[in-house]
mmCIF file of C-alpha atoms in Angstrom:
data_model
loop_
_atom_site.group_PDB
_atom_site.id
_atom_site.type_symbol
_atom_site.label_atom_id
_atom_site.label_comp_id
_atom_site.label_asym_id
_atom_site.label_seq_id
_atom_site.Cartn_x
_atom_site.Cartn_y
_atom_site.Cartn_z
ATOM 1 C CA UNK Q 1 24.728 -18.022 12.506
ATOM 2 C CA UNK Q 2 25.415 -15.410 15.214
ATOM 3 C CA UNK Q 3 28.915 -16.810 15.888
ATOM 4 C CA UNK Q 4 29.607 -14.319 18.701
ATOM 5 C CA UNK Q 5 26.461 -15.037 20.699
ATOM 6 C CA UNK Q 6 26.593 -15.231 24.490
ATOM 7 C CA UNK Q 7 29.609 -12.875 24.677
ATOM 8 C CA UNK Q 8 31.642 -15.139 22.402
ATOM 9 C CA UNK Q 9 30.592 -18.105 24.518
ATOM 10 C CA UNK Q 10 31.899 -16.540 27.729
ATOM 11 C CA UNK Q 11 28.556 -15.583 29.263
ATOM 12 C CA UNK Q 12 27.722 -17.217 32.574
ATOM 13 C CA UNK Q 13 24.321 -18.229 31.247
ATOM 14 C CA UNK Q 14 24.282 -19.143 27.569
ATOM 15 C CA UNK Q 15 20.679 -18.293 26.795
ATOM 16 C CA UNK Q 16 21.068 -17.791 23.037
ATOM 17 C CA UNK Q 17 21.063 -21.330 21.703
ATOM 18 C CA UNK Q 18 18.941 -22.919 18.991
ATOM 19 C CA UNK Q 19 17.506 -25.562 21.314
ATOM 20 C CA UNK Q 20 16.158 -22.852 23.607
ATOM 21 C CA UNK Q 21 14.571 -21.050 20.667
ATOM 22 C CA UNK Q 22 12.789 -24.272 19.722
ATOM 23 C CA UNK Q 23 11.629 -24.801 23.304
ATOM 24 C CA UNK Q 24 10.321 -21.242 23.525
ATOM 25 C CA UNK Q 25 8.551 -21.411 20.166
ATOM 26 C CA UNK Q 26 6.400 -24.290 21.408
ATOM 27 C CA UNK Q 27 4.668 -21.768 23.657
ATOM 28 C CA UNK Q 28 3.575 -19.873 20.537
ATOM 29 C CA UNK Q 29 2.366 -22.377 17.911
ATOM 30 C CA UNK Q 30 1.426 -19.590 15.468
ATOM 31 C CA UNK Q 31 5.022 -18.389 15.180
ATOM 32 C CA UNK Q 32 6.481 -19.315 11.788
ATOM 33 C CA UNK Q 33 3.549 -21.565 10.895
ATOM 34 C CA UNK Q 34 0.979 -19.274 9.243
ATOM 35 C CA UNK Q 35 0.816 -18.280 5.588
ATOM 36 C CA UNK Q 36 2.795 -19.674 2.685
ATOM 37 C CA UNK Q 37 6.420 -20.746 2.962
ATOM 38 C CA UNK Q 38 7.796 -17.337 1.980
ATOM 39 C CA UNK Q 39 5.608 -15.621 4.590
ATOM 40 C CA UNK Q 40 6.686 -18.033 7.306
ATOM 41 C CA UNK Q 41 10.352 -17.524 6.465
ATOM 42 C CA UNK Q 42 9.848 -13.782 6.403
ATOM 43 C CA UNK Q 43 8.376 -13.837 9.917
ATOM 44 C CA UNK Q 44 11.385 -15.777 11.181
ATOM 45 C CA UNK Q 45 13.691 -13.281 9.466
ATOM 46 C CA UNK Q 46 11.842 -10.428 11.155
ATOM 47 C CA UNK Q 47 12.214 -12.163 14.508
ATOM 48 C CA UNK Q 48 15.962 -12.601 13.994
ATOM 49 C CA UNK Q 49 16.337 -8.999 12.863
ATOM 50 C CA UNK Q 50 14.752 -7.691 16.062
ATOM 51 C CA UNK Q 51 16.702 -9.831 18.501
ATOM 52 C CA UNK Q 52 19.974 -9.225 16.633
ATOM 53 C CA UNK Q 53 19.400 -5.472 16.761
ATOM 54 C CA UNK Q 54 18.570 -5.478 20.472
ATOM 55 C CA UNK Q 55 21.606 -7.527 21.515
ATOM 56 C CA UNK Q 56 24.341 -6.646 19.022
ATOM 57 C CA UNK Q 57 27.920 -6.277 20.131
ATOM 58 C CA UNK Q 58 29.156 -5.275 16.690
ATOM 59 C CA UNK Q 59 30.102 -2.116 14.880
ATOM 60 C CA UNK Q 60 30.577 -1.193 11.243
ATOM 61 C CA UNK Q 61 34.210 -2.342 11.032
ATOM 62 C CA UNK Q 62 33.895 -5.313 13.395
ATOM 63 C CA UNK Q 63 35.265 -8.669 12.195
ATOM 64 C CA UNK Q 64 32.575 -10.204 10.035
ATOM 65 C CA UNK Q 65 30.599 -6.958 9.994
ATOM 66 C CA UNK Q 66 28.133 -5.418 12.410
ATOM 67 C CA UNK Q 67 25.405 -7.996 11.895
ATOM 68 C CA UNK Q 68 27.527 -11.030 12.698
ATOM 69 C CA UNK Q 69 27.461 -9.911 16.331
ATOM 70 C CA UNK Q 70 23.771 -10.316 17.094
ATOM 71 C CA UNK Q 71 22.840 -12.048 20.377
ATOM 72 C CA UNK Q 72 26.141 -10.970 21.881
ATOM 73 C CA UNK Q 73 24.863 -9.351 25.080
ATOM 74 C CA UNK Q 74 22.538 -11.235 27.461
ATOM 75 C CA UNK Q 75 21.888 -7.981 29.310
ATOM 76 C CA UNK Q 76 22.399 -4.274 28.841
ATOM 77 C CA UNK Q 77 26.076 -3.412 28.472
ATOM 78 C CA UNK Q 78 27.679 -2.396 31.747
ATOM 79 C CA UNK Q 79 24.705 -3.335 33.891
ATOM 80 C CA UNK Q 80 26.289 -6.623 34.932
ATOM 81 C CA UNK Q 81 28.773 -4.528 36.892
ATOM 82 C CA UNK Q 82 26.107 -2.386 38.524
ATOM 83 C CA UNK Q 83 26.722 0.634 36.305
ATOM 84 C CA UNK Q 84 23.126 1.052 35.272
ATOM 85 C CA UNK Q 85 20.003 3.024 36.074
ATOM 86 C CA UNK Q 86 17.328 1.060 37.989
ATOM 87 C CA UNK Q 87 14.684 1.515 35.238
ATOM 88 C CA UNK Q 88 12.056 1.990 37.931
ATOM 89 C CA UNK Q 89 8.854 3.806 37.027
ATOM 90 C CA UNK Q 90 6.126 4.702 39.512
ATOM 91 C CA UNK Q 91 3.518 2.137 38.536
ATOM 92 C CA UNK Q 92 1.711 0.881 41.668
ATOM 93 C CA UNK Q 93 0.477 -2.240 39.908
ATOM 94 C CA UNK Q 94 4.085 -3.333 39.290
ATOM 95 C CA UNK Q 95 6.103 -2.034 42.253
ATOM 96 C CA UNK Q 96 9.872 -1.888 42.180
ATOM 97 C CA UNK Q 97 11.574 -4.072 44.742
ATOM 98 C CA UNK Q 98 14.310 -2.318 46.763
ATOM 99 C CA UNK Q 99 17.764 -3.299 45.545
ATOM 100 C CA UNK Q 100 16.528 -4.693 42.215
ATOM 101 C CA UNK Q 101 17.147 -3.198 38.791
ATOM 102 C CA UNK Q 102 15.010 -3.605 35.710
ATOM 103 C CA UNK Q 103 17.487 -2.842 32.950
ATOM 104 C CA UNK Q 104 17.495 -4.611 29.599
ATOM 105 C CA UNK Q 105 17.872 -8.378 29.762
ATOM 106 C CA UNK Q 106 17.376 -11.199 27.277
ATOM 107 C CA UNK Q 107 16.841 -11.054 23.511
ATOM 108 C CA UNK Q 108 14.212 -8.302 23.748
ATOM 109 C CA UNK Q 109 16.277 -6.422 26.337
ATOM 110 C CA UNK Q 110 13.175 -6.343 28.532
ATOM 111 C CA UNK Q 111 13.254 -3.073 30.472
ATOM 112 C CA UNK Q 112 11.351 -1.329 33.285
ATOM 113 C CA UNK Q 113 9.465 -2.790 36.198
ATOM 114 C CA UNK Q 114 6.056 -2.669 34.509
ATOM 115 C CA UNK Q 115 7.258 -4.851 31.630
ATOM 116 C CA UNK Q 116 8.897 -7.334 33.982
ATOM 117 C CA UNK Q 117 5.704 -7.455 36.035
ATOM 118 C CA UNK Q 118 3.448 -7.817 33.009
ATOM 119 C CA UNK Q 119 5.407 -10.691 31.521
ATOM 120 C CA UNK Q 120 5.759 -12.361 34.897
ATOM 121 C CA UNK Q 121 1.999 -12.243 35.407
ATOM 122 C CA UNK Q 122 1.144 -13.419 31.898
ATOM 123 C CA UNK Q 123 3.570 -16.336 31.650
ATOM 124 C CA UNK Q 124 4.671 -17.210 35.168
ATOM 125 C CA UNK Q 125 1.332 -16.593 36.867
ATOM 126 C CA UNK Q 126 2.642 -14.127 39.451
ATOM 127 C CA UNK Q 127 3.763 -10.582 38.712
ATOM 128 C CA UNK Q 128 6.169 -10.596 41.641
ATOM 129 C CA UNK Q 129 8.340 -13.492 40.424
ATOM 130 C CA UNK Q 130 10.359 -11.367 38.014
ATOM 131 C CA UNK Q 131 9.952 -8.183 40.038
ATOM 132 C CA UNK Q 132 11.678 -10.011 42.896
ATOM 133 C CA UNK Q 133 14.192 -11.796 40.662
ATOM 134 C CA UNK Q 134 14.723 -9.873 37.389
ATOM 135 C CA UNK Q 135 17.973 -11.760 36.741
ATOM 136 C CA UNK Q 136 15.846 -14.796 36.027
ATOM 137 C CA UNK Q 137 15.325 -13.333 32.532
ATOM 138 C CA UNK Q 138 18.989 -13.805 31.647
ATOM 139 C CA UNK Q 139 19.141 -17.218 33.311
ATOM 140 C CA UNK Q 140 15.830 -18.760 32.274
ATOM 141 C CA UNK Q 141 16.852 -19.730 28.722
ATOM 142 C CA UNK Q 142 13.543 -20.719 27.070
ATOM 143 C CA UNK Q 143 11.683 -18.192 29.240
ATOM 144 C CA UNK Q 144 13.915 -15.355 28.058
ATOM 145 C CA UNK Q 145 13.113 -16.146 24.437
ATOM 146 C CA UNK Q 146 9.429 -16.334 25.281
ATOM 147 C CA UNK Q 147 9.678 -12.693 26.308
ATOM 148 C CA UNK Q 148 10.741 -11.928 22.762
ATOM 149 C CA UNK Q 149 7.863 -14.021 21.464
ATOM 150 C CA UNK Q 150 5.391 -12.233 23.751
ATOM 151 C CA UNK Q 151 5.800 -9.124 21.646
ATOM 152 C CA UNK Q 152 6.126 -10.984 18.377
ATOM 153 C CA UNK Q 153 3.258 -13.400 18.697
ATOM 154 C CA UNK Q 154 0.758 -12.544 21.394
ATOM 155 C CA UNK Q 155 0.701 -8.925 22.490
ATOM 156 C CA UNK Q 156 -1.539 -8.596 25.592
ATOM 157 C CA UNK Q 157 -2.055 -4.862 25.062
ATOM 158 C CA UNK Q 158 -4.270 -2.905 22.662
ATOM 159 C CA UNK Q 159 -1.688 -2.774 19.870
ATOM 160 C CA UNK Q 160 -1.202 -5.390 17.201
ATOM 161 C CA UNK Q 161 1.237 -8.227 17.764
ATOM 162 C CA UNK Q 162 4.293 -8.369 15.543
ATOM 163 C CA UNK Q 163 3.113 -11.754 14.318
ATOM 164 C CA UNK Q 164 -0.171 -10.352 13.057
ATOM 165 C CA UNK Q 165 1.570 -7.388 11.446
ATOM 166 C CA UNK Q 166 4.041 -9.645 9.652
ATOM 167 C CA UNK Q 167 1.614 -12.243 8.318
ATOM 168 C CA UNK Q 168 -1.151 -9.836 7.346
ATOM 169 C CA UNK Q 169 -3.682 -10.605 10.100
ATOM 170 C CA UNK Q 170 -3.587 -7.045 11.407
ATOM 171 C CA UNK Q 171 -5.991 -4.645 9.685
ATOM 172 C CA UNK Q 172 -4.739 -1.048 9.947
ATOM 173 C CA UNK Q 173 -7.187 1.705 10.813
ATOM 174 C CA UNK Q 174 -7.805 4.732 8.633
ATOM 175 C CA UNK Q 175 -5.417 6.681 10.867
ATOM 176 C CA UNK Q 176 -2.758 3.987 10.484
ATOM 177 C CA UNK Q 177 -3.030 4.137 6.717
ATOM 178 C CA UNK Q 178 -2.863 7.923 6.736
ATOM 179 C CA UNK Q 179 0.391 7.676 8.663
ATOM 180 C CA UNK Q 180 1.777 4.993 6.363
ATOM 181 C CA UNK Q 181 1.506 2.156 8.859
ATOM 182 C CA UNK Q 182 0.819 -1.013 6.923
ATOM 183 C CA UNK Q 183 1.187 -4.712 7.717
ATOM 184 C CA UNK Q 184 4.833 -5.717 7.432
ATOM 185 C CA UNK Q 185 8.192 -5.402 9.128
ATOM 186 C CA UNK Q 186 8.293 -1.614 9.369
ATOM 187 C CA UNK Q 187 5.365 -1.336 11.750
ATOM 188 C CA UNK Q 188 6.847 -4.005 14.035
ATOM 189 C CA UNK Q 189 9.605 -1.545 14.933
ATOM 190 C CA UNK Q 190 6.869 0.780 16.132
ATOM 191 C CA UNK Q 191 5.248 -2.043 18.112
ATOM 192 C CA UNK Q 192 8.459 -3.231 19.760
ATOM 193 C CA UNK Q 193 10.180 0.051 20.573
ATOM 194 C CA UNK Q 194 8.204 2.880 19.046
ATOM 195 C CA UNK Q 195 8.680 5.262 21.954
ATOM 196 C CA UNK Q 196 12.449 5.197 21.428
ATOM 197 C CA UNK Q 197 12.918 4.556 17.724
ATOM 198 C CA UNK Q 198 9.925 6.261 16.120
ATOM 199 C CA UNK Q 199 9.032 9.897 15.510
ATOM 200 C CA UNK Q 200 12.504 11.190 16.393
ATOM 201 C CA UNK Q 201 15.386 12.578 14.430
ATOM 202 C CA UNK Q 202 17.602 9.724 13.182
ATOM 203 C CA UNK Q 203 20.458 8.626 15.424
ATOM 204 C CA UNK Q 204 22.900 5.731 15.377
ATOM 205 C CA UNK Q 205 20.453 3.069 16.560
ATOM 206 C CA UNK Q 206 17.866 4.175 14.050
ATOM 207 C CA UNK Q 207 20.446 3.920 11.264
ATOM 208 C CA UNK Q 208 20.489 0.127 11.553
ATOM 209 C CA UNK Q 209 19.836 -0.943 8.878
ATOM 210 C CA UNK Q 210 19.764 1.792 6.226
ATOM 211 C CA UNK Q 211 16.259 2.502 5.042
ATOM 212 C CA UNK Q 212 14.618 1.434 8.307
ATOM 213 C CA UNK Q 213 14.010 4.809 9.923
ATOM 214 C CA UNK Q 214 10.330 4.704 10.806
ATOM 215 C CA UNK Q 215 8.465 7.616 12.328
ATOM 216 C CA UNK Q 216 4.871 7.497 13.442
ATOM 217 C CA UNK Q 217 3.894 8.288 9.851
ATOM 218 C CA UNK Q 218 6.589 6.513 7.849
ATOM 219 C CA UNK Q 219 6.632 2.845 8.826
ATOM 220 C CA UNK Q 220 7.439 0.576 5.885
ATOM 221 C CA UNK Q 221 6.401 -2.881 4.786
ATOM 222 C CA UNK Q 222 8.071 -6.240 4.233
ATOM 223 C CA UNK Q 223 5.283 -8.421 2.880
ATOM 224 C CA UNK Q 224 4.538 -9.458 -0.697
ATOM 225 C CA UNK Q 225 4.836 -7.664 -3.010
ATOM 226 C CA UNK Q 226 8.420 -6.737 -2.160
ATOM 227 C CA UNK Q 227 8.775 -3.275 -0.601
ATOM 228 C CA UNK Q 228 10.841 -0.272 -1.573
ATOM 229 C CA UNK Q 229 14.333 -1.149 -2.859
ATOM 230 C CA UNK Q 230 16.121 0.692 -0.051
ATOM 231 C CA UNK Q 231 14.475 -1.578 2.523
ATOM 232 C CA UNK Q 232 14.708 -4.772 0.510
ATOM 233 C CA UNK Q 233 18.399 -4.235 -0.247
ATOM 234 C CA UNK Q 234 19.563 -3.145 3.201
ATOM 235 C CA UNK Q 235 22.573 -5.109 4.466
ATOM 236 C CA UNK Q 236 20.749 -6.532 7.439
ATOM 237 C CA UNK Q 237 17.916 -7.993 5.431
ATOM 238 C CA UNK Q 238 20.082 -9.262 2.598
ATOM 239 C CA UNK Q 239 21.902 -11.245 5.271
ATOM 240 C CA UNK Q 240 18.860 -12.470 7.169
ATOM 241 C CA UNK Q 241 16.769 -13.335 4.144
ATOM 242 C CA UNK Q 242 19.695 -15.221 2.649
ATOM 243 C CA UNK Q 243 19.981 -17.223 5.852
ATOM 244 C CA UNK Q 244 16.378 -18.375 5.506
ATOM 245 C CA UNK Q 245 16.768 -18.932 1.745
ATOM 246 C CA UNK Q 246 14.455 -16.156 0.551
#
């Protein structure tokens, strides 16, 4: 599974390994443990879909197909050579440190100083640890996967966590229902990266996989009963659900 992870094994820090996923999951005991067996497998599949999408090094005609290349990049492409914007926003609570860049790193491709600071405060006890040393995300192994789990399992903000959306704990508001946001995989795209991937005209990133093109009023569902055929049958989910024997 993910045979090209860690830049085909050439990455300096090989953070995408099963043992590190297991170590990180211990921080979030609800992950993959709630609901019936099918629900638990579906949550794991949703997790894998997100991290594969964020870190893919594949393309449509790549050997093995686009989705065999998940977990390829440990950080945003090109940023390891300094060819990257600093991703610094003016947020006094999470100040940028001169000479540091907050581009995408790890399985979530954590980006911007305020996200580094928030995670650092929540799980390392000091917001300045990652603001001072953002590269720790691509070196920390279990910690880098915990960043992914932060969004999936235990969102500290006002929005639902991906975990709750996937296992049916989240109760949508009347406005959510009016916009088509229901518990399931579709709304997790909005939770994880809604500002970039939702409520815009489709582009290449939004075309992965076919049928997953959520806008603020068109998020779709992946909980029993099975959703619309175009989502259920998309290449990405046929692959991921097969891997977890669904």
